[in-house]
Amino acid sequence: NAGVTQTPKFQVLKTGQSMTLQCAQDMNHEYMSWYRQDPGMGLRLIHYSVGAGITDQGEVPNGYNVSRSTTEDFPLRLLSAAPSQTSVYFCASRPRYTEAFFGQGTRLTVV
Amino acid sequence: DQQVKQNSPSLSVQEGRISILNCDYTNSMFDYFLWYKKYPAEGPTFLISISSIKDKNEDGRFTVFLNKSAKHLSLHIVPSQPGDSAVYFCAASAHNTDKLIFGTGTRLQVFP
């Protein structure tokens, strides 16, 4: 059982480039979410989804897009990367009203 | 506006003693609370949770206490072990929103 799988693990982007962080889960969880972790800021919610076709904004959504076409996948798109988006990104999935399971993270550097 | 706060960025405890990590929240709609543990270069892993209908939940060496009137929860680790050294996050959610909101984390170091 793979759980939550994130790709890539590391990425370096130039300012202005776009990219998609991939997240897949094989637990048939309804709820998926993206967080970023920055020093002193904890884990901040970017976007989340409560099922296929349904997404909503979290605490820090600006500069990011998401879509949920299947239960399994929840990609995060950076439209035009900025140095302020340098961070570690975590994807999580959970059944409703229980604990979330996290991926291993993607370390993104924007230069 | 930080809805979930962990005011102590770090905590150092001797092996065998009790570690107490604290968390405060501001949103009175939160009704489910969780603690996560995170090692470097890994994703957070779930430790223990508590529903707002309870004021205490135990799982082995870990106990979470919830004080709803004070909007405060704490995680007790007894006895502390060197392998407990990690960053601990508290998180909260409200039944009607599905959003899971995390605090800023407390780095626990357990020394021999």
CSV table of C-alpha atoms in Angstrom, one decimal:
chain,number,residue,atom,x,y,z
A,1,ASN,CA,0.0,0.0,0.0
A,2,ALA,CA,1.8,3.2,-1.2
A,3,GLY,CA,-0.4,5.7,0.7
A,4,VAL,CA,0.3,9.3,-0.5
A,5,THR,CA,2.9,9.6,-3.2
A,6,GLN,CA,4.4,13.0,-4.2
A,7,THR,CA,6.6,13.7,-7.2
A,8,PRO,CA,9.1,15.1,-7.7
A,9,LYS,CA,11.0,15.1,-4.3
A,10,PHE,CA,13.2,18.0,-5.3
A,11,GLN,CA,12.8,20.8,-7.9
A,12,VAL,CA,14.6,24.0,-8.8
A,13,LEU,CA,12.7,26.5,-10.9
A,14,LYS,CA,13.6,29.9,-12.3
A,15,THR,CA,11.4,32.9,-11.5
A,16,GLY,CA,8.4,32.9,-13.9
A,17,GLN,CA,8.5,29.3,-14.8
A,18,SER,CA,5.4,27.1,-14.2
A,19,MET,CA,5.2,23.6,-13.0
A,20,THR,CA,2.9,21.0,-11.5
A,21,LEU,CA,3.5,19.1,-8.3
A,22,GLN,CA,1.9,15.7,-8.4
A,23,CYS,CA,0.1,14.0,-5.6
A,24,ALA,CA,-1.6,10.6,-5.7
A,25,GLN,CA,-3.3,8.5,-3.0
A,26,ASP,CA,-4.5,4.9,-3.2
A,27,MET,CA,-6.6,4.8,-0.1
A,28,ASN,CA,-9.9,6.1,-1.7
A,29,HIS,CA,-9.9,9.1,0.6
A,30,GLU,CA,-12.4,11.8,-0.2
A,31,TYR,CA,-10.5,14.7,1.3
A,32,MET,CA,-7.1,15.8,-0.1
A,33,SER,CA,-5.1,19.0,0.6
A,34,TRP,CA,-1.9,20.8,-0.1
A,35,TYR,CA,0.3,22.5,2.6
A,36,ARG,CA,3.5,24.4,2.5
A,37,GLN,CA,6.0,24.4,5.4
A,38,ASP,CA,8.2,27.4,6.0
A,39,PRO,CA,10.5,28.1,9.0
A,40,GLY,CA,8.5,29.6,11.9
A,41,MET,CA,5.2,29.4,10.0
A,42,GLY,CA,4.2,25.7,10.5
A,43,LEU,CA,2.1,24.0,7.9
A,44,ARG,CA,-0.2,26.4,6.0
A,45,LEU,CA,-3.1,25.1,4.0
A,46,ILE,CA,-2.9,26.1,0.3
A,47,HIS,CA,-5.9,24.4,-1.3
A,48,TYR,CA,-8.1,21.4,-0.5
A,49,SER,CA,-10.7,19.2,-2.0
A,50,VAL,CA,-13.6,17.2,-0.5
A,51,GLY,CA,-14.1,15.0,-3.6
A,52,ALA,CA,-13.7,14.8,-7.3
A,53,GLY,CA,-14.7,18.1,-9.0
A,54,ILE,CA,-14.7,20.0,-5.7
A,55,THR,CA,-11.9,22.3,-4.6
A,56,ASP,CA,-11.6,25.3,-2.3
A,57,GLN,CA,-9.0,27.7,-1.1
A,58,GLY,CA,-7.1,27.4,2.1
A,59,GLU,CA,-5.0,30.0,4.1
A,60,VAL,CA,-2.5,30.9,1.4
A,61,PRO,CA,-3.9,30.1,-2.1
A,62,ASN,CA,-2.5,33.0,-4.2
A,63,GLY,CA,-0.2,31.8,-7.0
A,64,TYR,CA,-1.4,28.3,-6.9
A,65,ASN,CA,-4.1,26.4,-8.8
A,66,VAL,CA,-5.6,22.9,-8.2
A,67,SER,CA,-8.1,20.6,-9.8
A,68,ARG,CA,-9.5,17.2,-8.8
A,69,SER,CA,-10.7,15.2,-11.8
A,70,THR,CA,-10.3,11.8,-10.0
A,71,THR,CA,-10.5,10.6,-6.4
A,72,GLU,CA,-6.8,9.5,-6.6
A,73,ASP,CA,-5.0,12.6,-7.9
A,74,PHE,CA,-4.7,16.2,-6.7
A,75,PRO,CA,-2.1,18.1,-8.6
A,76,LEU,CA,-0.8,21.6,-7.5
A,77,ARG,CA,0.1,24.0,-10.2
A,78,LEU,CA,2.4,27.0,-9.8
A,79,LEU,CA,1.4,29.4,-12.6
A,80,SER,CA,4.5,31.7,-12.5
A,81,ALA,CA,7.0,30.8,-9.8
A,82,ALA,CA,8.3,33.4,-7.5
A,83,PRO,CA,11.1,33.2,-4.9
A,84,SER,CA,8.5,33.5,-2.1
A,85,GLN,CA,7.2,30.1,-3.2
A,86,THR,CA,10.4,28.5,-2.2
A,87,SER,CA,9.2,26.0,0.4
A,88,VAL,CA,8.6,22.4,1.2
A,89,TYR,CA,5.2,21.2,-0.1
A,90,PHE,CA,3.2,18.4,1.5
A,91,CYS,CA,0.1,16.7,0.1
A,92,ALA,CA,-2.3,14.9,2.5
A,93,SER,CA,-5.4,12.8,2.2
A,94,ARG,CA,-7.9,11.7,4.8
A,95,PRO,CA,-11.3,10.1,5.1
A,96,ARG,CA,-13.7,12.8,6.4
A,97,TYR,CA,-13.5,13.7,10.1
A,98,THR,CA,-10.4,11.6,10.8
A,99,GLU,CA,-6.6,12.0,10.7
A,100,ALA,CA,-4.7,12.9,7.6
A,101,PHE,CA,-2.0,10.9,5.9
A,102,PHE,CA,0.9,12.9,4.4
A,103,GLY,CA,3.3,12.3,1.5
A,104,GLN,CA,7.0,12.7,1.9
A,105,GLY,CA,7.1,16.2,0.6
A,106,THR,CA,8.5,18.2,-2.4
A,107,ARG,CA,11.3,20.6,-1.7
A,108,LEU,CA,11.0,23.5,-4.2
A,109,THR,CA,13.5,26.2,-4.7
A,110,VAL,CA,12.7,29.2,-6.9
A,111,VAL,CA,15.8,31.2,-8.0
B,1,ASP,CA,-4.7,35.5,11.6
B,2,GLN,CA,-3.3,32.3,13.2
B,3,GLN,CA,-6.2,30.2,14.4
B,4,VAL,CA,-4.0,27.5,15.9
B,5,LYS,CA,-1.0,28.7,17.9
B,6,GLN,CA,2.0,26.9,19.5
B,7,ASN,CA,3.8,29.6,21.5
B,8,SER,CA,6.8,27.6,22.4
B,9,PRO,CA,9.1,27.1,19.3
B,10,SER,CA,11.3,24.6,21.2
B,11,LEU,CA,11.4,22.4,24.3
B,12,SER,CA,14.3,20.5,25.8
B,13,VAL,CA,13.6,17.6,28.2
B,14,GLN,CA,15.7,15.0,29.9
B,15,GLU,CA,15.1,11.3,29.0
B,16,GLY,CA,12.6,9.7,31.3
B,17,ARG,CA,10.9,12.9,32.3
B,18,ILE,CA,7.6,14.3,31.1
B,19,SER,CA,7.4,16.4,28.0
B,20,ILE,CA,4.4,18.8,27.8
B,21,LEU,CA,3.6,20.5,24.5
B,22,ASN,CA,1.0,23.2,24.4
B,23,CYS,CA,-1.4,24.5,21.8
B,24,ASP,CA,-4.1,27.3,21.8
B,25,TYR,CA,-6.8,27.9,19.3
B,26,THR,CA,-9.1,30.8,18.6
B,27,ASN,CA,-11.9,29.3,16.5
B,28,SER,CA,-14.7,28.1,18.8
B,29,MET,CA,-16.1,26.0,15.9
B,30,PHE,CA,-13.1,23.6,16.0
B,31,ASP,CA,-14.3,20.2,17.4
B,32,TYR,CA,-11.6,17.8,16.4
B,33,PHE,CA,-7.9,18.1,17.4
B,34,LEU,CA,-4.8,16.2,16.4
B,35,TRP,CA,-1.1,16.0,17.2
B,36,TYR,CA,1.4,15.1,14.5
B,37,LYS,CA,5.1,14.3,14.8
B,38,LYS,CA,7.6,15.3,12.1
B,39,TYR,CA,11.2,14.1,11.5
B,40,PRO,CA,13.5,16.0,9.1
B,41,ALA,CA,13.0,15.2,5.4
B,42,GLU,CA,9.8,13.2,6.2
B,43,GLY,CA,6.1,13.9,6.1
B,44,PRO,CA,4.2,14.5,9.3
B,45,THR,CA,2.9,11.4,10.9
B,46,PHE,CA,-0.3,11.2,13.1
B,47,LEU,CA,0.2,10.7,16.8
B,48,ILE,CA,-3.1,11.1,18.6
B,49,SER,CA,-6.4,12.9,18.4
B,50,ILE,CA,-9.3,14.0,20.5
B,51,SER,CA,-12.9,15.0,19.9
B,52,SER,CA,-14.4,18.0,21.6
B,53,ILE,CA,-16.8,15.7,23.5
B,54,LYS,CA,-13.9,14.4,25.5
B,55,ASP,CA,-11.3,16.1,27.7
B,56,LYS,CA,-8.6,13.4,27.6
B,57,ASN,CA,-7.4,10.7,25.3
B,58,GLU,CA,-4.5,8.3,26.0
B,59,ASP,CA,-2.4,6.1,23.7
B,60,GLY,CA,0.5,4.5,25.4
B,61,ARG,CA,3.0,7.1,26.4
B,62,PHE,CA,1.0,9.9,24.8
B,63,THR,CA,-1.9,11.7,26.4
B,64,VAL,CA,-3.8,14.6,25.0
B,65,PHE,CA,-5.8,17.0,27.2
B,66,LEU,CA,-8.5,19.4,25.9
B,67,ASN,CA,-9.7,22.4,27.8
B,68,LYS,CA,-12.6,23.8,25.7
B,69,SER,CA,-13.3,26.8,28.0
B,70,ALA,CA,-9.7,27.9,27.7
B,71,LYS,CA,-9.4,26.8,24.0
B,72,HIS,CA,-6.3,25.0,25.0
B,73,LEU,CA,-4.9,21.5,24.4
B,74,SER,CA,-1.7,19.8,25.5
B,75,LEU,CA,0.2,16.7,24.6
B,76,HIS,CA,2.0,14.8,27.4
B,77,ILE,CA,4.7,12.3,26.7
B,78,VAL,CA,5.7,10.1,29.6
B,79,PRO,CA,8.4,8.9,29.8
B,80,SER,CA,10.2,10.9,27.1
B,81,GLN,CA,12.7,9.0,25.0
B,82,PRO,CA,15.5,10.3,22.7
B,83,GLY,CA,13.5,8.9,19.7
B,84,ASP,CA,10.8,11.4,20.6
B,85,SER,CA,13.0,14.3,19.4
B,86,ALA,CA,11.1,15.8,16.5
B,87,VAL,CA,8.9,18.7,15.6
B,88,TYR,CA,5.3,18.4,17.0
B,89,PHE,CA,2.4,20.1,15.3
B,90,CYS,CA,-1.1,20.4,16.7
B,91,ALA,CA,-4.0,20.7,14.3
B,92,ALA,CA,-7.7,21.4,14.4
B,93,SER,CA,-10.7,21.1,12.3
B,94,ALA,CA,-14.4,22.0,12.4
B,95,HIS,CA,-17.0,19.4,11.5
B,96,ASN,CA,-18.6,21.6,8.9
B,97,THR,CA,-15.6,22.7,6.9
B,98,ASP,CA,-13.2,19.8,6.4
B,99,LYS,CA,-10.2,22.1,6.6
B,100,LEU,CA,-7.4,20.9,8.8
B,101,ILE,CA,-5.5,23.9,10.3
B,102,PHE,CA,-2.0,23.4,11.8
B,103,GLY,CA,0.0,25.3,14.3
B,104,THR,CA,3.5,26.5,13.9
B,105,GLY,CA,5.2,23.6,15.6
B,106,THR,CA,7.3,22.9,18.7
B,107,ARG,CA,10.7,21.3,18.3
B,108,LEU,CA,11.2,18.8,21.1
B,109,GLN,CA,14.7,17.6,22.0
B,110,VAL,CA,15.1,14.7,24.5
B,111,PHE,CA,18.6,14.5,25.8
B,112,PRO,CA,20.1,11.5,27.8
